[in-house]
Coordinates of C-alpha atoms in Angstrom, one line a residue:
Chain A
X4 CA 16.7 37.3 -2.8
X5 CA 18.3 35.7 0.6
X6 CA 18.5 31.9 0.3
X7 CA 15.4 31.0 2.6
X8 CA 13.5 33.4 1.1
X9 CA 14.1 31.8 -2.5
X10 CA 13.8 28.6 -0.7
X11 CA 10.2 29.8 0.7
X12 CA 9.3 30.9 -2.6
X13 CA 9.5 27.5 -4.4
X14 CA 7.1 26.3 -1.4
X15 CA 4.9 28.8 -2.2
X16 CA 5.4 27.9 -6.0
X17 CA 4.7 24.1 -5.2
X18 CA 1.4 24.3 -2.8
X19 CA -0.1 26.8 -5.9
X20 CA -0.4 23.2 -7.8
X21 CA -3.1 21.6 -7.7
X22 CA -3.4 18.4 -9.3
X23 CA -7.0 17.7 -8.2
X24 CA -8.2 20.3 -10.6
X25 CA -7.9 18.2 -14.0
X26 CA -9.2 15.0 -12.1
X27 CA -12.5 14.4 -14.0
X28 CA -13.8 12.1 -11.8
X29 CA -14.7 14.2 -8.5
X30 CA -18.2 14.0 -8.4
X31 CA -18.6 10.2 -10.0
X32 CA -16.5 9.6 -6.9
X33 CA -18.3 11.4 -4.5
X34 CA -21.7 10.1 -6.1
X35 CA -19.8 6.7 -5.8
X36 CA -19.3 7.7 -1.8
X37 CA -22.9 8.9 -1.4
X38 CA -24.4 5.7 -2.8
X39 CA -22.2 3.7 -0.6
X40 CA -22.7 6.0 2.7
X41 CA -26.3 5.6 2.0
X42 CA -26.8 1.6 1.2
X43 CA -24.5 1.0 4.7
X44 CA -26.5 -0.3 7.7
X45 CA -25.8 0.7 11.2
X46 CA -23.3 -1.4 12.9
X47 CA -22.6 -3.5 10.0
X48 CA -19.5 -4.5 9.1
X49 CA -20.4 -3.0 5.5
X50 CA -19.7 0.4 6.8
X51 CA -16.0 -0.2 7.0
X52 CA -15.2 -1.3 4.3
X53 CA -17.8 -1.0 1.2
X54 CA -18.5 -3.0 -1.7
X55 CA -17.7 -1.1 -5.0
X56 CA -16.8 -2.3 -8.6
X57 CA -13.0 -2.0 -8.2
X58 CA -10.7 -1.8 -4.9
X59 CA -7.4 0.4 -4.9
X60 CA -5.7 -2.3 -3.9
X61 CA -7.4 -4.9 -5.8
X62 CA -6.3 -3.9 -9.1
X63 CA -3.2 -3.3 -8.3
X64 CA -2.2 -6.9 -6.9
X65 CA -4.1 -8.4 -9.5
X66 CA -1.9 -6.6 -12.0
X67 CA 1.5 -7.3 -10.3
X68 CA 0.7 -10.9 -9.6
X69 CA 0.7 -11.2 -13.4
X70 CA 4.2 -10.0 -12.7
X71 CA 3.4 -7.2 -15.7
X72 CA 4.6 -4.0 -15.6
X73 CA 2.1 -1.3 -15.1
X74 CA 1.8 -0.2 -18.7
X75 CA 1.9 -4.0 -19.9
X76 CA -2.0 -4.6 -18.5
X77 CA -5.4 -3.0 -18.9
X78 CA -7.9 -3.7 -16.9
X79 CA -11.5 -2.6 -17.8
X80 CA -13.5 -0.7 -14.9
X81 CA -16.1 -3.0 -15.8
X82 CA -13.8 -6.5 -16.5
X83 CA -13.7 -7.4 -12.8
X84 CA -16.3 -9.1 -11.3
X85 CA -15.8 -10.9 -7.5
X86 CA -16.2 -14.5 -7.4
X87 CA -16.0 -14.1 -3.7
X88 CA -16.0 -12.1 -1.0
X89 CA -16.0 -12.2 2.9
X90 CA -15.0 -10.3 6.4
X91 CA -12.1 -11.6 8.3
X92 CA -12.8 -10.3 11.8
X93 CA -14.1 -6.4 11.9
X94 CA -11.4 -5.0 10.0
X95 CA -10.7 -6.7 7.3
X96 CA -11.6 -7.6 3.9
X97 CA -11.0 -10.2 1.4
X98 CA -12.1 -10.4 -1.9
X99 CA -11.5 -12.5 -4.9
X100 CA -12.0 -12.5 -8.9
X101 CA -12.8 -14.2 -12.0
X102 CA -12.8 -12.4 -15.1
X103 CA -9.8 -11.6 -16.7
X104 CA -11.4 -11.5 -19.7
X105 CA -9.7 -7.6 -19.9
X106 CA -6.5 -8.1 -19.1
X107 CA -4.3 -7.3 -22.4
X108 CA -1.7 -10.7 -22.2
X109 CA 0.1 -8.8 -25.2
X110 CA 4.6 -8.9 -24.7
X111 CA 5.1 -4.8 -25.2
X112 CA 7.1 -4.6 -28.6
X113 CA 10.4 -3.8 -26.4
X114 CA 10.3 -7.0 -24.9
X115 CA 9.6 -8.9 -28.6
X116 CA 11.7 -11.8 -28.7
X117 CA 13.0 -11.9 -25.3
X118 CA 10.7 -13.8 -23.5
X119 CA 10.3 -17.4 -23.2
X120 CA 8.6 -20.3 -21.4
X121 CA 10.0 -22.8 -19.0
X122 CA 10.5 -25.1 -21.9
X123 CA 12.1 -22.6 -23.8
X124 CA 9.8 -21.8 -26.4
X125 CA 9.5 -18.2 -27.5
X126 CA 6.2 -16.5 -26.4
X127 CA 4.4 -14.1 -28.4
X128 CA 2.2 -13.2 -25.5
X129 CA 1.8 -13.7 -21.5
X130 CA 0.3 -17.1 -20.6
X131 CA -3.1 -17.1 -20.0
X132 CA -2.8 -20.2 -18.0
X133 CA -1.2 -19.9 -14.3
X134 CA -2.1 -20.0 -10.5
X135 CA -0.4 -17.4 -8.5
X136 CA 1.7 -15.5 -10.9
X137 CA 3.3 -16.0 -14.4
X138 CA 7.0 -17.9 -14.9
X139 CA 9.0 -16.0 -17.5
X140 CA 12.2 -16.6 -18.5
X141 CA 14.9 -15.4 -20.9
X142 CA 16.5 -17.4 -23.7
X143 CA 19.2 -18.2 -21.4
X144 CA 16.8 -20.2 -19.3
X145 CA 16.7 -17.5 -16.1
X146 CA 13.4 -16.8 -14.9
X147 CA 12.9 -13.0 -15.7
X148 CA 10.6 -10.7 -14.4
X149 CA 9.4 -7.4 -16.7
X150 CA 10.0 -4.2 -14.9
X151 CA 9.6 -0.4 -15.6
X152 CA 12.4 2.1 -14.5
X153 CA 13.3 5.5 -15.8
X154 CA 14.8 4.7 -19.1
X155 CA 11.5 2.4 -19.8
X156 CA 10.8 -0.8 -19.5
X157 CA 13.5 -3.9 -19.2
X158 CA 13.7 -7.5 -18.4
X159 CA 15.5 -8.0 -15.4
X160 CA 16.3 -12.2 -14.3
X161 CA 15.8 -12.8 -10.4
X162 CA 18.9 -12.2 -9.3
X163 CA 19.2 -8.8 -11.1
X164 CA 16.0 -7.7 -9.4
X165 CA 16.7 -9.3 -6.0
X166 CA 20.3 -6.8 -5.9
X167 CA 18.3 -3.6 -7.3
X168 CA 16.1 -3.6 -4.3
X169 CA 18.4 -5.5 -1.8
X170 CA 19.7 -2.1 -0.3
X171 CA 16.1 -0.3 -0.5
X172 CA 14.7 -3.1 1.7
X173 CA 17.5 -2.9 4.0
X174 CA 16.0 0.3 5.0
X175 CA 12.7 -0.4 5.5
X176 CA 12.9 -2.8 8.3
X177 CA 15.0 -3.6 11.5
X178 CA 15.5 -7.2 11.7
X179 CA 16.0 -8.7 15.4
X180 CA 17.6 -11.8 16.0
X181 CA 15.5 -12.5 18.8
X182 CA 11.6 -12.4 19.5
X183 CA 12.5 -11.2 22.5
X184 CA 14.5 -7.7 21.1
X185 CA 11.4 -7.4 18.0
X186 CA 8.0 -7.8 20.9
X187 CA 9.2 -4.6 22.5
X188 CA 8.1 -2.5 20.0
X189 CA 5.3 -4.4 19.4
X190 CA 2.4 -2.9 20.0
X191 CA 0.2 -5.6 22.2
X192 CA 1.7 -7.9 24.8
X193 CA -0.7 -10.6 24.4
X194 CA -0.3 -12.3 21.1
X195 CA 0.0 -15.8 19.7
X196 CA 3.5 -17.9 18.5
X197 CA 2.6 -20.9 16.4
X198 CA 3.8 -24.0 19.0
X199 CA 3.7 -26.4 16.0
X200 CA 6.2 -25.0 13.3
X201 CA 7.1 -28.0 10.1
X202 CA 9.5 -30.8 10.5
X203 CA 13.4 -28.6 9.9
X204 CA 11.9 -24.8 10.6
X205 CA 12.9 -22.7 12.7
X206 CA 13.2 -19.2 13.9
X207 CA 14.6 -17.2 11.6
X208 CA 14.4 -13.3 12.7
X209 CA 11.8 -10.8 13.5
X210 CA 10.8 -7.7 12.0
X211 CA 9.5 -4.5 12.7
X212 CA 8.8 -1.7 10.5
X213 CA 10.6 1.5 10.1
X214 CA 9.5 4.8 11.2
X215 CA 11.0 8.3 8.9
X216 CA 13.6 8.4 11.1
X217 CA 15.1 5.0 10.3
X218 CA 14.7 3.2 13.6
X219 CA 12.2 0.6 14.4
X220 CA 8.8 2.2 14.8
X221 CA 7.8 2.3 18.9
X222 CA 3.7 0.5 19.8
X223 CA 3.7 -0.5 16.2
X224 CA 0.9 -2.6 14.9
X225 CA 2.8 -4.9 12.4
X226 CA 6.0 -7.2 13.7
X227 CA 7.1 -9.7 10.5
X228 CA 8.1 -12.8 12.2
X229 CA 10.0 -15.7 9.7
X230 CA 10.7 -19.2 10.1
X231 CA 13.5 -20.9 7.8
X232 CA 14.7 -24.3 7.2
X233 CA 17.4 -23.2 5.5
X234 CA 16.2 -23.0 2.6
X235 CA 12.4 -21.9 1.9
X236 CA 11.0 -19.7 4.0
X237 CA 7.6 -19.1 6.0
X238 CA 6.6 -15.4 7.2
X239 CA 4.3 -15.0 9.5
X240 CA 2.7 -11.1 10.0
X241 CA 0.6 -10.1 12.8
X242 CA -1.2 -6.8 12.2
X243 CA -3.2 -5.6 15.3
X244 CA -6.4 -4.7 13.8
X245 CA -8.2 -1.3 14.3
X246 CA -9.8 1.2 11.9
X247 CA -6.1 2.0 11.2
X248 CA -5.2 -0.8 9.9
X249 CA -8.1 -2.0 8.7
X250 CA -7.3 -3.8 4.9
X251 CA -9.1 -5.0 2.2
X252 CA -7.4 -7.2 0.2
X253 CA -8.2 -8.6 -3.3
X254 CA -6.0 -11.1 -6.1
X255 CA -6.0 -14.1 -8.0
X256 CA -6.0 -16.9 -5.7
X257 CA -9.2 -18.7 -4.6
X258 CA -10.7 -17.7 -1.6
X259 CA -11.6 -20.6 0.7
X260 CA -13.0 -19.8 4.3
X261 CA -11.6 -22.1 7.1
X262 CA -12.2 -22.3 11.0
X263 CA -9.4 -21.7 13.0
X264 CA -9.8 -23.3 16.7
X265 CA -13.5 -21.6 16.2
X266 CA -11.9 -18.3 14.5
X267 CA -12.9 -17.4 10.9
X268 CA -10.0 -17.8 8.8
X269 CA -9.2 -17.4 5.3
X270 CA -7.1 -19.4 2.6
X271 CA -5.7 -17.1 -0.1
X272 CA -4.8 -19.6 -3.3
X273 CA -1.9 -21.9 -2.3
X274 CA 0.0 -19.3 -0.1
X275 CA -1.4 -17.7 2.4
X276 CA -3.7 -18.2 5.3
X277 CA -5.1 -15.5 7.5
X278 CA -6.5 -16.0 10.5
X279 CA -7.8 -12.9 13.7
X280 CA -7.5 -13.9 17.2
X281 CA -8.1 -11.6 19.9
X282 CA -8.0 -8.5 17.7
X283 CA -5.0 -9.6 15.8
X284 CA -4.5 -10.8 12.3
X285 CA -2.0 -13.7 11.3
X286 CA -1.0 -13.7 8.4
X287 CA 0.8 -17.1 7.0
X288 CA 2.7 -16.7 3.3
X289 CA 5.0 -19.4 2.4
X290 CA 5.7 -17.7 -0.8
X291 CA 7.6 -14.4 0.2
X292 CA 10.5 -14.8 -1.8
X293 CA 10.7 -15.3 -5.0
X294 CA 13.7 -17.8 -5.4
X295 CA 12.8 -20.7 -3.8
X296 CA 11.0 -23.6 -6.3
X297 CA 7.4 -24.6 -5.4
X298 CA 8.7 -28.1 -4.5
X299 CA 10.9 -26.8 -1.7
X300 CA 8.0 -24.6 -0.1
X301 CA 6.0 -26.0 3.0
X302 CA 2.3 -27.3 2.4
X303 CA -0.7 -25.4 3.5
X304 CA -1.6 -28.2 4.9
X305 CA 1.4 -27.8 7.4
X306 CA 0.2 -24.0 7.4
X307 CA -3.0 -24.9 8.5
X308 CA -1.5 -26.7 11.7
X309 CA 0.7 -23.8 12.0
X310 CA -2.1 -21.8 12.4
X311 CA -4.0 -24.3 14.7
X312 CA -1.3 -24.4 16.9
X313 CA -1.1 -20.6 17.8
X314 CA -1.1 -20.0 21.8
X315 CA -0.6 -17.3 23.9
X316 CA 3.2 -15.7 24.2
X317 CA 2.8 -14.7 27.4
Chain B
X4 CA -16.3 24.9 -1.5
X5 CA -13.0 23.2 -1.7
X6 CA -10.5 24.9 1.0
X7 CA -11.3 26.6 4.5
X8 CA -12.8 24.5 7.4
X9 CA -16.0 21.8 7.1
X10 CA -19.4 22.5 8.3
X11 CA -19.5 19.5 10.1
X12 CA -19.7 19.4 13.7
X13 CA -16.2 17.5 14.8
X14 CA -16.5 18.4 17.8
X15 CA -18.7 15.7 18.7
X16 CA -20.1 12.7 18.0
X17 CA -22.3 14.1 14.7
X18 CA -25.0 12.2 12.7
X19 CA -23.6 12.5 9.3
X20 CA -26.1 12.9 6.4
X21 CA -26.2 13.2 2.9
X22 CA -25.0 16.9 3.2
X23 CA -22.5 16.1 5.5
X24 CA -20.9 14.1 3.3
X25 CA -20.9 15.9 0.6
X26 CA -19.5 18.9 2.9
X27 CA -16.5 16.9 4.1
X28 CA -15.6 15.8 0.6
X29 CA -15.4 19.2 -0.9
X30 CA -13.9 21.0 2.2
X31 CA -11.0 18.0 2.3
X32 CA -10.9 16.6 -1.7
X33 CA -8.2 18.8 -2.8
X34 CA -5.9 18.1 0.1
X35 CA -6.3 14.8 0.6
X36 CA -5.9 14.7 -3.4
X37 CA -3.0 17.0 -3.6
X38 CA -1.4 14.9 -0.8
X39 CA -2.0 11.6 -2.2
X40 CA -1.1 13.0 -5.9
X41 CA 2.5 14.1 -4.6
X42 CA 2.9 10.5 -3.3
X43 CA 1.7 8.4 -6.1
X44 CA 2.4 9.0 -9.7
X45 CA -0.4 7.2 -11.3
X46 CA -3.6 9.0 -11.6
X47 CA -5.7 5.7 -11.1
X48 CA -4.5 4.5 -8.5
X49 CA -4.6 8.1 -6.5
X50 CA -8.5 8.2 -7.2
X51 CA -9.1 5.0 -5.7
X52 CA -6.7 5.6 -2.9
X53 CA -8.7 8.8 -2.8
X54 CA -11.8 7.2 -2.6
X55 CA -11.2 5.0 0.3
X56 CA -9.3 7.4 2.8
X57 CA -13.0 9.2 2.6
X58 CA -14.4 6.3 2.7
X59 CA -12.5 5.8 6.1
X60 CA -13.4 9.2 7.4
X61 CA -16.9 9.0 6.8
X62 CA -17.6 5.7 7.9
X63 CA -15.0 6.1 11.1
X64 CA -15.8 9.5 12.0
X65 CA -16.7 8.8 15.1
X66 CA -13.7 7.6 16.1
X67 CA -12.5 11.0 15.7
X68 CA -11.2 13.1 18.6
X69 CA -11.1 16.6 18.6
X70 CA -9.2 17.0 21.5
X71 CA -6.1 14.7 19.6
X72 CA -5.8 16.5 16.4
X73 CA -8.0 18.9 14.5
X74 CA -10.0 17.4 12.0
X75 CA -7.0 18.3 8.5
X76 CA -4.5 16.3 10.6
X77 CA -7.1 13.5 11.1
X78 CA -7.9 12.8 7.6
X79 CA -4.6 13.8 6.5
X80 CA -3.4 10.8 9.4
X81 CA -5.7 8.7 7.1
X82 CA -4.5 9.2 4.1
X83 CA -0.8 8.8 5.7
X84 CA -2.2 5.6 6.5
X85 CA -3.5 4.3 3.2
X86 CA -0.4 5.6 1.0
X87 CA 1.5 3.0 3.6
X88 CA -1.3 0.5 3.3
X89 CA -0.9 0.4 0.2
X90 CA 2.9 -0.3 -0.2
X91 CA 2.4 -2.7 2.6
X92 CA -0.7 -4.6 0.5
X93 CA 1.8 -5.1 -2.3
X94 CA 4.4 -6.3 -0.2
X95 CA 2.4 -9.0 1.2
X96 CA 0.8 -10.4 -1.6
X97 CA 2.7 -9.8 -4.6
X98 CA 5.6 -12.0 -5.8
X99 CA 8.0 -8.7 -6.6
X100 CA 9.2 -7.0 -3.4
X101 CA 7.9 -3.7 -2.2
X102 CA 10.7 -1.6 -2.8
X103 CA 10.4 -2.9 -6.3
X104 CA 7.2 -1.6 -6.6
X105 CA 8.0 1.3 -4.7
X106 CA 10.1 2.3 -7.2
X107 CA 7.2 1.2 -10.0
X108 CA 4.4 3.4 -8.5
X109 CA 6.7 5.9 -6.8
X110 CA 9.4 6.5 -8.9
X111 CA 8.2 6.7 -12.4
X112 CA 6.5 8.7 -14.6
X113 CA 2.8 6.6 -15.3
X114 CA 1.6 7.8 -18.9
X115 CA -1.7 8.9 -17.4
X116 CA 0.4 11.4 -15.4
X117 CA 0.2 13.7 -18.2
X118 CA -3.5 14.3 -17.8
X119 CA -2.7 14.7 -14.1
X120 CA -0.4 17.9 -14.1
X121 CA -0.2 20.6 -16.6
X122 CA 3.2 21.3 -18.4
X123 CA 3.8 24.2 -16.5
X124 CA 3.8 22.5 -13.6
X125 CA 6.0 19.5 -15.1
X126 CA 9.2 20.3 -14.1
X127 CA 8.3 20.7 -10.5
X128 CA 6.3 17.1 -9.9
X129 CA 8.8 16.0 -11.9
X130 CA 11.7 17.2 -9.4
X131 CA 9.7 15.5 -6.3
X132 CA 12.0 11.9 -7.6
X133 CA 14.9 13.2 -6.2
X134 CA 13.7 13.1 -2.7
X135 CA 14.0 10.4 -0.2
X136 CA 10.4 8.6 0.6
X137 CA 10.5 10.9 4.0
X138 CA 11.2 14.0 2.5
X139 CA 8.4 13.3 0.1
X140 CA 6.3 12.8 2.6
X141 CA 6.8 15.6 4.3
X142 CA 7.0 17.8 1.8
X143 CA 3.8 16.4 0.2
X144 CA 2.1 17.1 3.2
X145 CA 3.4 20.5 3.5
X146 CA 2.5 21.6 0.1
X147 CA -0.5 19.9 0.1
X148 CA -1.8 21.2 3.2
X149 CA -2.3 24.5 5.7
X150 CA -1.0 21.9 8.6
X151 CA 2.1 23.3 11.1
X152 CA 4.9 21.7 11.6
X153 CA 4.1 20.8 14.7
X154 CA 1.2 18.5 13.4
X155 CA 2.9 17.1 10.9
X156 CA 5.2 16.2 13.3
X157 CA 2.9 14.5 15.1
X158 CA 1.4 12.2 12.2
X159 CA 4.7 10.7 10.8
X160 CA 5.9 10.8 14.4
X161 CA 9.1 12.9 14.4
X162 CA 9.8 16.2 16.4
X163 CA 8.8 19.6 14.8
X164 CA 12.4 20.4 14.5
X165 CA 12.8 17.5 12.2
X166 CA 9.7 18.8 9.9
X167 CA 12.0 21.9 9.9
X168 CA 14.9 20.1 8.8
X169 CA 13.3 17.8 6.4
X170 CA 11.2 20.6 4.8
X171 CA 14.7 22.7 4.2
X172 CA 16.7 19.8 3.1
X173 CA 14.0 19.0 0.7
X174 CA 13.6 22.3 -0.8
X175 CA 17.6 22.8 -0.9
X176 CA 17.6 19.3 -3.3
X177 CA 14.7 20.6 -5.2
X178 CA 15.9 23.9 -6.1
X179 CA 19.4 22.3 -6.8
X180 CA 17.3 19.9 -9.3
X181 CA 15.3 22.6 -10.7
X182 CA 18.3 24.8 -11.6
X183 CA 20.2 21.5 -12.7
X184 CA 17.7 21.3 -15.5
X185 CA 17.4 24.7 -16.6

């Protein structure tokens, strides 16, 4: 058999998979789509984005900002109720929850004995008490973080973690120096800078996403921009907003709803604010990296006037 | 009915009904599935990824063109969309960096996966890991789908040459896996 023939073959054998046939749940999701396709109103922003017991999404960040690995937490389909919930603009939704009641705080057995507090006492399960994620650390006093790779799951400290995916991330973005060289491939021409930024920041670098072939992705809808004072940093993420891009997001933090210079905002926990003007969402995060101590990271308070402050760039 | 082409008028701006619905979920489940399946390990997680790219379609279907893309490559775009959606989602608002998750949801072998894929069938998912993120979406797409080149090209947004390309590369590196293991 000729080499493209063979290699035509094992496309043939591949696309004869299917692994929707041993999915259970097709018609509880499709009853699940009917129910929501039929409670939607015309023109109402509920028809983007519906309300359903559990988002994609949702669970997901609510698991990693316990900083778990996947296997290390159970959620219930039932366990997570929404203490709050609103619409950011037409495309976007935010959503926030109480009960944790089902997450399982139990250390897996191959971490026994190798996780410890701040204070250095052993832990015989996750803390049950935290704000935006969980503070492990090993007996040598390093903050650790629990991750899952091939050969199963390990304890990794910070720095360990920061290397591993150092040279994925490199990848994923192109970072520009300038504004100037990032706003090209940006999308929209009319979008807001913050004019206030907090006493020692400055402009760090811009960032724009990828395409498959590696380069910086032409009219794309997301440009990272971050802002450094050397030592913490602030990101700020605009996101033009269509039914594209349309997000819901769900997690943790407290969900407090804020006016913006008149625009409906949103303040996620203590680290993020989002805010749509003019069809585009900001998003503030003061918390993007993982090894800079709480005391060294800006205010919301000084994110809100970031956000205040936001004028046209052109 | 599961494969084949929807009932459903896309040719125009339609007034979807109960029916309607239904008819575009079981003409596009196993696709959008199959696609979503070869992209994200963890069974869970590709249901309610699942469950909102339809939701997406049928609530935006009038956003639809015709005259753009037919209606596969459409909700195939989607679901494009919401695989990177939902890398992107973690990135933003989760302490551990994407590619570390990437590697979490993308790159290992969930326990539920064993419900998800017969043994049989095993070694080949299994192969998928040695592929690049591109190649695995390409390929996913390909396998998952009756989409040309030429339009799959034109939803990641590289030339139909480069499907080509990718597509042999990835099959050369999965065969070489394959036989690696036997």
């Amino acid at each position: 058999m000729g080499n493209n023939a063979e290699l035509n073959d094992l496309i043939e054998r591949y696309k004869k998979i299917d692994l929707s046939a041993e999915n259970e749940n097709k018609e509880k999701i499709l009853e699940r789509l009917l129910l929501q396709f039929e409670n939607a109103e015309d023109n109402s922003k509920d028809r983007l984005i519906t309300k359903k017991a559990i988002k994609p999404i949702y669970a997901l960040v609510a698991v990693l900002s316990l900083l778990l690995a996947f296997s290390a937490v159970v959620y219930g389909q039932d366990a997570i109720r929404f203490v709050r919930e609103m619409f950011i603009g037409d495309h976007a939704y935010f959503s926030s929850e109480i009960d944790r009641g089902a997450v399982d705080y139990n250390i897996p057995e191959e971490f026994a004995g190798k996780v410890f507090d701040k204070e250095g006492n052993q832990l015989d399960e996750y803390p049950h008490d935290f704000e935006d994620y969980i503070e492990l650390y090993n007996e040598a006093g390093e903050k650790i973080v629990p991750y899952q790779d091939k050969s199963g799951d390990v304890l990794l400290t910070e720095e360990e973690l920061k290397q591993k995916t150092q040279e994925r991330r490199k990848n994923m973005t192109t970072a520009f120096e300038t504004l100037e060289e990032a706003e090209v491939y940006f999308i929209s021409d009319e979008y807001m800078m913050p004019a206030y930024l907090p006493k020692g920041y400055e402009f760090a670098r811009a960032e724009i996403y990828n395409n498959d072939n590696g380069v910086p992705e032409t009219n794309t809808k997301y440009m990272d921009i971050y802002y450094s004072n050397g030592i913490a940093k602030i990101d700020m993420s605009l996101r033009f907003m269509d039914e594209e891009t349309a997000f819901e997001f769900g997690g943790l933090g407290e969900l407090t709803e804020l006016d913006i210079n008149g625009y409906s905002a949103v303040k996620i926990g203590n680290s993020m604010l989002s805010v749509e003007i003019d069809g585009i969402m900001y998003t503030f995060n003061r918390n993007d990296d993982a090894d800079v101590s709480t005391e060294d990271l800006v205010s919301m308070d000084e994110i809100i006037l970031m956000a205040e402050s936001l004028t046209l760039r052109k | 009915m599961e494969t084949g082409k929807s009932n459903v008028n896309f040719t125009e701006k339609p007034t979807l009904d109960r029916d309607a619905v239904k008819d575009i979920y079981e003409t596009y489940y196993k696709k959008v599935y199959n696609y979503i399946g070869y992209r994200i390990n963890n069974k869970s997680d590709i249901e309610e990824l699942l469950s909102s790219v339809f939701e997406k379609v049928i609530f935006k279907y009038y956003t639809y063109r015709h005259d753009v893309s037919s209606s596969e490559a459409w909700i195939i775009g989607i679901a494009k969309n919401t695989v990177i959606d939902y890398y992107r989602a973690i990135k933003r608002h989760t302490f551990v960096p994407i590619d570390t998750m990437y590697e979490l949801i993308s790159d290992i072998r969930q326990p539920e996966e064993a419900a998800v894929i017969n043994e049989s069938n095993a070694e080949l998912i299994k192969a998928l890991d040695v592929l690049k993120d591109r190649e695995r979406n390409v390929v996913s797409m390909k396998f998952a789908t009756d989409l040309k080149n030429c339009e799959i090209a034109k939803i990641i947004g590289i030339s139909e040459s480069n499907v080509g390309t990718i597509v042999n590369r990835s099959m050369k590196k999965l065969r070489k896996e394959l036989e690696r293991k036997v």
